[in-house]
PDB file of C-alpha atoms in Angstrom:
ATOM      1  CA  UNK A 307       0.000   0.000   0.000  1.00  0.00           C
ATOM      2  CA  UNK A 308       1.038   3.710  -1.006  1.00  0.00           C
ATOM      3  CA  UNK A 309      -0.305   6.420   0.927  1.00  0.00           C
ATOM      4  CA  UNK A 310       1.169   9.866  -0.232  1.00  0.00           C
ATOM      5  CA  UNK A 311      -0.064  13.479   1.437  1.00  0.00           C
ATOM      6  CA  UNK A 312      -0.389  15.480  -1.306  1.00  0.00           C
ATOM      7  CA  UNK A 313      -1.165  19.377  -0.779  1.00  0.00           C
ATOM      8  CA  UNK A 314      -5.101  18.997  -0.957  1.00  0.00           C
ATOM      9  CA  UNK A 315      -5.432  15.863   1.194  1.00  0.00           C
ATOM     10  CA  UNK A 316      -4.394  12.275   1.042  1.00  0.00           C
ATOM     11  CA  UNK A 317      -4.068   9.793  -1.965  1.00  0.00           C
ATOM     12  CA  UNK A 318      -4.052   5.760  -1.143  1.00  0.00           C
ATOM     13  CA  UNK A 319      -2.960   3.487  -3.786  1.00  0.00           C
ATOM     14  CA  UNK A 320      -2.509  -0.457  -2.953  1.00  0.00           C
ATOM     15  CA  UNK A 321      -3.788  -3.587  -5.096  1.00  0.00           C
ATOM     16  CA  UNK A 322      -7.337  -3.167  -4.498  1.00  0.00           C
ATOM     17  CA  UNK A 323      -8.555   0.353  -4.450  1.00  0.00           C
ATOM     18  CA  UNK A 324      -7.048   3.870  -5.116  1.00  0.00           C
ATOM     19  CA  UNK A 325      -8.903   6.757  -2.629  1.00  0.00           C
ATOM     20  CA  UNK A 326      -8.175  10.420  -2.912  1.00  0.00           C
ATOM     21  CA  UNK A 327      -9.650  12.278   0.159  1.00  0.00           C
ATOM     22  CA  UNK A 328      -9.192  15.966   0.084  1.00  0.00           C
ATOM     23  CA  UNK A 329      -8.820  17.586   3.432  1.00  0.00           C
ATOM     24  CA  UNK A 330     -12.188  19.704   2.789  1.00  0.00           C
ATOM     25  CA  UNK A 331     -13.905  16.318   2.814  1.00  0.00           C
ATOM     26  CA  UNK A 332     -15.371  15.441   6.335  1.00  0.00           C
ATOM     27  CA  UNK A 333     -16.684  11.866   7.047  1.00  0.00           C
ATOM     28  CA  UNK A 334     -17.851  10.361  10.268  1.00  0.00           C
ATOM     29  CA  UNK A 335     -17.854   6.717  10.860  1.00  0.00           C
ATOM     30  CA  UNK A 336     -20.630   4.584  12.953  1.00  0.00           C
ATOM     31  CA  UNK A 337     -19.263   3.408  16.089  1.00  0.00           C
ATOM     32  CA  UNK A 338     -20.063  -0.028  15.374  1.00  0.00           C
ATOM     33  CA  UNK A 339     -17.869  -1.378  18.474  1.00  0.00           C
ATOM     34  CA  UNK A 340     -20.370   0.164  20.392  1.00  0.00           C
ATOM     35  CA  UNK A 341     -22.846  -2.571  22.803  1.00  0.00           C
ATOM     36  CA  UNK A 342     -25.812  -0.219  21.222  1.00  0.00           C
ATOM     37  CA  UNK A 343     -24.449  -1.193  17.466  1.00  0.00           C
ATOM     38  CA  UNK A 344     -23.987  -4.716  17.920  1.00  0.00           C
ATOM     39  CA  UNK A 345     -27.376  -5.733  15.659  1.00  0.00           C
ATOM     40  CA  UNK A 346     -25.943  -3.728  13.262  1.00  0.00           C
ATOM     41  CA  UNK A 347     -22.548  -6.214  13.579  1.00  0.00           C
ATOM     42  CA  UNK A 348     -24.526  -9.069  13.394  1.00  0.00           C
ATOM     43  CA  UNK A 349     -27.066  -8.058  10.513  1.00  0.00           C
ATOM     44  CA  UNK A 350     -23.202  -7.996   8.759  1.00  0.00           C
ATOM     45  CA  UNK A 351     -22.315  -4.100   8.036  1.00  0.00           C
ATOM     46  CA  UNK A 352     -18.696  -3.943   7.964  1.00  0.00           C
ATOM     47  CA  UNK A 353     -18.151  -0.094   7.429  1.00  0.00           C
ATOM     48  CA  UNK A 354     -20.650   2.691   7.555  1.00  0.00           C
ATOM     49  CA  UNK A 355     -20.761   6.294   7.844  1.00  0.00           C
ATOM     50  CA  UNK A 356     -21.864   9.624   6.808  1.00  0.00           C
ATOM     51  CA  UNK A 357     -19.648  12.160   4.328  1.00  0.00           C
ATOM     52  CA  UNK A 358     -19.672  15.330   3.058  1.00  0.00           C
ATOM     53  CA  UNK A 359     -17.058  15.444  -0.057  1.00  0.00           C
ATOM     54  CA  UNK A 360     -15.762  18.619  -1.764  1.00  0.00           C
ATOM     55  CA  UNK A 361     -12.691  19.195  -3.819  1.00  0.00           C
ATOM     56  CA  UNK A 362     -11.235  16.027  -6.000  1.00  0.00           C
ATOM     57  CA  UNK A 363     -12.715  13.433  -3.721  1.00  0.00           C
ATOM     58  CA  UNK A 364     -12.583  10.305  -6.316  1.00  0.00           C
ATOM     59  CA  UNK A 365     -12.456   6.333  -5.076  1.00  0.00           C
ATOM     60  CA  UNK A 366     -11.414   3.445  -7.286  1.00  0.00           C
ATOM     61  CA  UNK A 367     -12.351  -0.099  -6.371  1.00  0.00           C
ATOM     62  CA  UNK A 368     -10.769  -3.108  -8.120  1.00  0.00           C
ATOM     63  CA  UNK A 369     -12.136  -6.187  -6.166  1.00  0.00           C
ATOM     64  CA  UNK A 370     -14.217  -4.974  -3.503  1.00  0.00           C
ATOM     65  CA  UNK A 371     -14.837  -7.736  -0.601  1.00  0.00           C
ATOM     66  CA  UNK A 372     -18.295  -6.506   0.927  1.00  0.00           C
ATOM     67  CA  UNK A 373     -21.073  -5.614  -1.075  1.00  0.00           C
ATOM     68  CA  UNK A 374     -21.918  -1.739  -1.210  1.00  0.00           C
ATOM     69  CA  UNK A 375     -24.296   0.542  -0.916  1.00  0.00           C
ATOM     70  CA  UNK A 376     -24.226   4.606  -1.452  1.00  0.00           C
ATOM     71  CA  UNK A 377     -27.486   6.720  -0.735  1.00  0.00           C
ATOM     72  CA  UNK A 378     -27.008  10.504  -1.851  1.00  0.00           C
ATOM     73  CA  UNK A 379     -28.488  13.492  -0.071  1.00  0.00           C
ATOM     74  CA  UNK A 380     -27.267  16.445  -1.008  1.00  0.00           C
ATOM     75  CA  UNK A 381     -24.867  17.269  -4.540  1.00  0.00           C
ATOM     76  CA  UNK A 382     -24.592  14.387  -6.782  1.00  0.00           C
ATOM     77  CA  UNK A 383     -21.657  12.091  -7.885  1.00  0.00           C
ATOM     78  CA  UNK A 384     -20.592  10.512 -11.523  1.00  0.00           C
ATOM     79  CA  UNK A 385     -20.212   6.577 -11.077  1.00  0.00           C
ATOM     80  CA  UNK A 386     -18.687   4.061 -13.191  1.00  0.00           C
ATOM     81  CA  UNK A 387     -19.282   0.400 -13.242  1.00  0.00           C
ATOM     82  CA  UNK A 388     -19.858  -2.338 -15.370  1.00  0.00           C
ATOM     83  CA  UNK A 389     -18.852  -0.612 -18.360  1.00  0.00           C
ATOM     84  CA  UNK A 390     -22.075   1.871 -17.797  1.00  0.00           C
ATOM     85  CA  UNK A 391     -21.603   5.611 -16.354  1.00  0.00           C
ATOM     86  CA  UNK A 392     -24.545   6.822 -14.227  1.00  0.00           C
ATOM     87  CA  UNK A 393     -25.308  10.140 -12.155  1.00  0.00           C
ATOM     88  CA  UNK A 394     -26.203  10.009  -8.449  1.00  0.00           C
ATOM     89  CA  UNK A 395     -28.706  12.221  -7.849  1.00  0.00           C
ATOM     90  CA  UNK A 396     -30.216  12.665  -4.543  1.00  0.00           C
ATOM     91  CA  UNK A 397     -32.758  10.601  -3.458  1.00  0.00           C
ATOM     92  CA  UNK A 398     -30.610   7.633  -5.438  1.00  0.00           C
ATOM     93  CA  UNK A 399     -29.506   4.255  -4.222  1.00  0.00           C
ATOM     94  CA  UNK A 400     -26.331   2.564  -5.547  1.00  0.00           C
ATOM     95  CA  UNK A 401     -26.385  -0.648  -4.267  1.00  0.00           C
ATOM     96  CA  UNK A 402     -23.693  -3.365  -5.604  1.00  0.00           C
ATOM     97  CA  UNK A 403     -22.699  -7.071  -4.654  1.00  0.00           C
ATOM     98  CA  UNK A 404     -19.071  -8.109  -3.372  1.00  0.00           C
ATOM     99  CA  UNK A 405     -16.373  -8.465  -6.285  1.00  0.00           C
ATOM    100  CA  UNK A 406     -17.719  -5.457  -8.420  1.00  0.00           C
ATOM    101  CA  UNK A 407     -15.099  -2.913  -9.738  1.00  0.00           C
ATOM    102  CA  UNK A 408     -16.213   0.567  -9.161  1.00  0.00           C
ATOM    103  CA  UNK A 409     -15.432   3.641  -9.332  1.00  0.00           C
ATOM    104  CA  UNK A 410     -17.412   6.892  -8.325  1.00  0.00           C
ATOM    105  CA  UNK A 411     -16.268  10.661  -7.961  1.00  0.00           C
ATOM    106  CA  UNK A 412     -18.032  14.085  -7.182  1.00  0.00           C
ATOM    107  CA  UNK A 413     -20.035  15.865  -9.930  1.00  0.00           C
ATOM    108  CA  UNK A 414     -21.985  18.843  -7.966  1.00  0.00           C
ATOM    109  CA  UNK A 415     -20.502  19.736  -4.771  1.00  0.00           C
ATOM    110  CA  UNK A 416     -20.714  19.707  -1.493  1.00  0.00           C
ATOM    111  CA  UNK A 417     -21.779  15.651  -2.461  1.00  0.00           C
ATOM    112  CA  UNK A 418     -23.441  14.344   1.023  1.00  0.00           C
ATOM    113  CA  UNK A 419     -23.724  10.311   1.050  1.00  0.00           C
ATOM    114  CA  UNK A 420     -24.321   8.035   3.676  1.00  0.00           C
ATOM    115  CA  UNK A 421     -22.599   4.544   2.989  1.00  0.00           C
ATOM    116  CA  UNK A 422     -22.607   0.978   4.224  1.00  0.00           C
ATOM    117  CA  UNK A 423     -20.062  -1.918   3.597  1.00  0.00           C
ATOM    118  CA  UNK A 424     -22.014  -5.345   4.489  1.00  0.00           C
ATOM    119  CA  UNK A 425     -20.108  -8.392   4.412  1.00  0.00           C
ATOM    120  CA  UNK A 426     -20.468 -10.777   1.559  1.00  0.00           C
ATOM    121  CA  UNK A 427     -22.610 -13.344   3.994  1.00  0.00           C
ATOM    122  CA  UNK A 428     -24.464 -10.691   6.046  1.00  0.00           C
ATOM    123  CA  UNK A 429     -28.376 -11.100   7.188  1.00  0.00           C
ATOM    124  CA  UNK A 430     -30.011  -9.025   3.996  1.00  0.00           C
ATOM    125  CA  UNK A 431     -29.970 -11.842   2.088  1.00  0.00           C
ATOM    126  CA  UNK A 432     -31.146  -9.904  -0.960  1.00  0.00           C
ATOM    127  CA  UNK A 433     -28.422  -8.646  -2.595  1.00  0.00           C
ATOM    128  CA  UNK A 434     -28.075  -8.199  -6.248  1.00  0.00           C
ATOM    129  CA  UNK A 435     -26.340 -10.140  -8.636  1.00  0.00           C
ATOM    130  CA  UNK A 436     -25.209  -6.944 -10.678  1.00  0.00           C
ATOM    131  CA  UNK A 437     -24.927  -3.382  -9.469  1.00  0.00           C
ATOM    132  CA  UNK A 438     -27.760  -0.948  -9.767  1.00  0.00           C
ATOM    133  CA  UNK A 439     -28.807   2.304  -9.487  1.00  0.00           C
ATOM    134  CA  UNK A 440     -32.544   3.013  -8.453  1.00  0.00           C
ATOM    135  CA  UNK A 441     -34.519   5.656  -6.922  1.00  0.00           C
ATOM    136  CA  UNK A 442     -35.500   5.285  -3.286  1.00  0.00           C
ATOM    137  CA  UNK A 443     -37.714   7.522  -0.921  1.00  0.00           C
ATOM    138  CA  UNK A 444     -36.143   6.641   2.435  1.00  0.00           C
ATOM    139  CA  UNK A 445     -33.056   8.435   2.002  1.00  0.00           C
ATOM    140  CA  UNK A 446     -34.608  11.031   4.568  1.00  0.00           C
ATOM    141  CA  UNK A 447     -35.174   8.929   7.117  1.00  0.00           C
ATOM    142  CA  UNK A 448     -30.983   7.243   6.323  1.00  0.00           C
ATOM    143  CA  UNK A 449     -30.109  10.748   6.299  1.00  0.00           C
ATOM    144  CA  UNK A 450     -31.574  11.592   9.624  1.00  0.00           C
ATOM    145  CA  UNK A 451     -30.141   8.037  11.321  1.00  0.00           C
ATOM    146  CA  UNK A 452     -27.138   7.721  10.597  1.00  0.00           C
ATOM    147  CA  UNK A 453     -26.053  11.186  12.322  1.00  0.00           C
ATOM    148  CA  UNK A 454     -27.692   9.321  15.886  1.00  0.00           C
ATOM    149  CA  UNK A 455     -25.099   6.450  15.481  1.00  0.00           C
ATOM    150  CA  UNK A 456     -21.974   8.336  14.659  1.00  0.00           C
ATOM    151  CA  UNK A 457     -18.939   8.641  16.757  1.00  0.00           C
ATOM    152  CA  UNK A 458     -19.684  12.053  17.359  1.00  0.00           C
ATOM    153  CA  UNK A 459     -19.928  12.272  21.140  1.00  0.00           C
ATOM    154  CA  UNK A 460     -21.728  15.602  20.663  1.00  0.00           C
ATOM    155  CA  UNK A 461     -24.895  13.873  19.323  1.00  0.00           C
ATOM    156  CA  UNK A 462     -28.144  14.027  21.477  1.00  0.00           C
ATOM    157  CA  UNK A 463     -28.740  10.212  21.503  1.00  0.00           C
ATOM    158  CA  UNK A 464     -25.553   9.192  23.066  1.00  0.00           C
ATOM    159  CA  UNK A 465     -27.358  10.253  26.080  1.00  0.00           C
ATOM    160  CA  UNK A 466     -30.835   8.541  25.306  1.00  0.00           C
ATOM    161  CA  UNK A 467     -30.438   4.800  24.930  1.00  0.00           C
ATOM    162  CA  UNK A 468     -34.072   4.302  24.223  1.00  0.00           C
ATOM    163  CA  UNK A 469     -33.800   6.415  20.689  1.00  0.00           C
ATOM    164  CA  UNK A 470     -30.358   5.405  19.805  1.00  0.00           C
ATOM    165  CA  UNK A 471     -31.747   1.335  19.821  1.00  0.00           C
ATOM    166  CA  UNK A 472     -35.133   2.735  18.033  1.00  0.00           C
ATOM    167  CA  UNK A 473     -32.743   4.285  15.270  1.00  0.00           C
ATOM    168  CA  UNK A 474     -30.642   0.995  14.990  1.00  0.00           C
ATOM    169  CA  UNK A 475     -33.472  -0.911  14.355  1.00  0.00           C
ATOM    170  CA  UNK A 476     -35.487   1.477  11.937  1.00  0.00           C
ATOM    171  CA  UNK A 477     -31.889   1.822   9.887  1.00  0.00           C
ATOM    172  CA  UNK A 478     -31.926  -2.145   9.708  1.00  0.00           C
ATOM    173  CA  UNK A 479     -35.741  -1.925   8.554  1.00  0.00           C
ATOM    174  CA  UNK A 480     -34.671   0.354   5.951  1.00  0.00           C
ATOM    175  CA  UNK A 481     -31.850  -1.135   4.610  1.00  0.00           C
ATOM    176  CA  UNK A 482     -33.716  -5.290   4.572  1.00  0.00           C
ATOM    177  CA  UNK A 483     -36.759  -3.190   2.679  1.00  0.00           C
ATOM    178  CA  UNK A 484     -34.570  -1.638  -0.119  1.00  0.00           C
ATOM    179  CA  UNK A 485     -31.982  -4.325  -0.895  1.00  0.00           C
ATOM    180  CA  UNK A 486     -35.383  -6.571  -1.547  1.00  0.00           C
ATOM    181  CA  UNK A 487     -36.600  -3.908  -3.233  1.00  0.00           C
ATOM    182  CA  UNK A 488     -33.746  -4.053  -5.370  1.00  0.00           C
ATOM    183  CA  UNK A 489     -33.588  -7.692  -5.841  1.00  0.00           C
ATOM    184  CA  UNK A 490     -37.624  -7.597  -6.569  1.00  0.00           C
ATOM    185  CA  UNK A 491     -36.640  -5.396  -9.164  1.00  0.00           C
ATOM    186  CA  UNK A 492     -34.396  -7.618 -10.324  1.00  0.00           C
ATOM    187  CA  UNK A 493     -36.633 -10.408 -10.885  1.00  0.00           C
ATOM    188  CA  UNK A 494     -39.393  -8.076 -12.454  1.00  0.00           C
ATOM    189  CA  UNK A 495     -36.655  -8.041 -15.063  1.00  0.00           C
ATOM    190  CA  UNK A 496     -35.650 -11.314 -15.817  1.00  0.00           C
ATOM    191  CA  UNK A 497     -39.846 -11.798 -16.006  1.00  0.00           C
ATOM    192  CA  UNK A 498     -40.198  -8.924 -18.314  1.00  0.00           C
ATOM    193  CA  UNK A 499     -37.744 -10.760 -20.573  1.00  0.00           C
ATOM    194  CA  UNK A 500     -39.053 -14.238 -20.190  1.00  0.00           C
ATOM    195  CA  UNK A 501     -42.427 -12.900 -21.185  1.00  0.00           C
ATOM    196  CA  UNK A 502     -40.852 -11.235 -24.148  1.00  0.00           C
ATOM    197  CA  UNK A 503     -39.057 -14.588 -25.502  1.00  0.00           C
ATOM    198  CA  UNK A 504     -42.475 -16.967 -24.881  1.00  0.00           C
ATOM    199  CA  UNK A 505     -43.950 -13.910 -27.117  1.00  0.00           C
ATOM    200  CA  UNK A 506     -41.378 -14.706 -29.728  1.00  0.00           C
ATOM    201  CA  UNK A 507     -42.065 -18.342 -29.754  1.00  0.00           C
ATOM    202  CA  UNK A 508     -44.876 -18.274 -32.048  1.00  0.00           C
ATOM    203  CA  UNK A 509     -43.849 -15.921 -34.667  1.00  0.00           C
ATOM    204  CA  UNK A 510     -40.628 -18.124 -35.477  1.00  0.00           C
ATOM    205  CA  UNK A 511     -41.878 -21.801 -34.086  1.00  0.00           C
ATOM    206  CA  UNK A 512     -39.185 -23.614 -36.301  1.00  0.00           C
ATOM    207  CA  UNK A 513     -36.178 -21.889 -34.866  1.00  0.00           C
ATOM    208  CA  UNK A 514     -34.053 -24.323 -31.994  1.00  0.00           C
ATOM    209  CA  UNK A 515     -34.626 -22.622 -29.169  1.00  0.00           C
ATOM    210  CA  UNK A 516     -32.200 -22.996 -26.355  1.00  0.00           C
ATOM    211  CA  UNK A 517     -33.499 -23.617 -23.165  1.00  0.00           C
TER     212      UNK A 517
END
């Protein structure tokens, strides 16, 4: 691993991913060592947090081990994956499984995000087999979580156990609904398609059809 200070920030380079963090970026992480976390440990998130990126913020992923998932809030971010470019808009969802190269950067600035790593076996069950970009309307209520369950000791709930454990469990109710949403979507899809090939059937019946 290679990690240089340059004179706007930091730039990582090592086998898997390249990050360049600007120091006008500021990004604060979920104590998930915390007791209060700990169904957020077992439900399988690896990493999350909360970010608000300026300057040449820009992340490259080779081989990513977790699978991801990006909600934007504010600004709005350019994304590259699969061959495909896409804009992040706010009120957007990237959600992609373990193994997918990525790479995302800012397009309008400040860019706020709140992001979660999960681990490939985590208890979603629902991920995607390919990355996707979708439109989702609870990324008010991630947006107004996730600053509860920072490591911010400033925050109101570290003194109120009773709404820090309500906001652990509505983030987990909102994260199980949209990665089935996503997968749903998914296999609305591959229906869509089947439905189109049985339509074909009759117009050609002498072709071999693989099946």
């Amino acid at each position: 691993m290679q990690n240089t200070n340059y004179p706007g920030g930091r730039k990582q380079i090592c086998a898997q991913e390249v990050l360049r963090i600007p120091r006008t970026c500021r990004e604060r992480y979920l104590a998930l060592d915390a007791p209060h976390l700990l169904p957020l440990q077992e439900a399988g998130i690896r990493f999350s947090g909360l970010g608000v990126l300026d300057g040449g913020y820009h992340i490259r992923r080779f081989d990513p081990r977790w699978h991801s998932l990006i909600y934007t809030f504010e600004g709005s971010g350019r994304l590259e994956t699969g061959g495909r470019k896409h804009v992040l808009h706010p009120g957007t969802l990237y959600i992609a499984p373990a193994h997918c190269p990525h790479e995302y950067w800012i397009r309008g600035r400040p860019w706020k995000l709140g992001w979660f790593c999960l681990e490939e076996r985590n208890g979603f069950n629902c991920m995607p087999v390919e990355p996707r970009v979708l439109a989702t309307a609870s990324h008010p209520l991630v947006a107004s979580v996730i600053p509860q369950l920072t490591d911010d000791p400033g925050s109101a709930s570290h003194a109120q156990p009773a709404i820090l454990h309500d906001c652990v469990h509505l983030l987990l109710t909102i994260l199980r609904h949209d990665t089935k949403s996503t997968l749903a979507s998914r296999e609305q899809q591959q229906g869509r398609r089947l439905d189109a090939a049985f339509l074909e059937v009759p117009r050609a019946p002498t072709l071999a059809w693989p099946m």
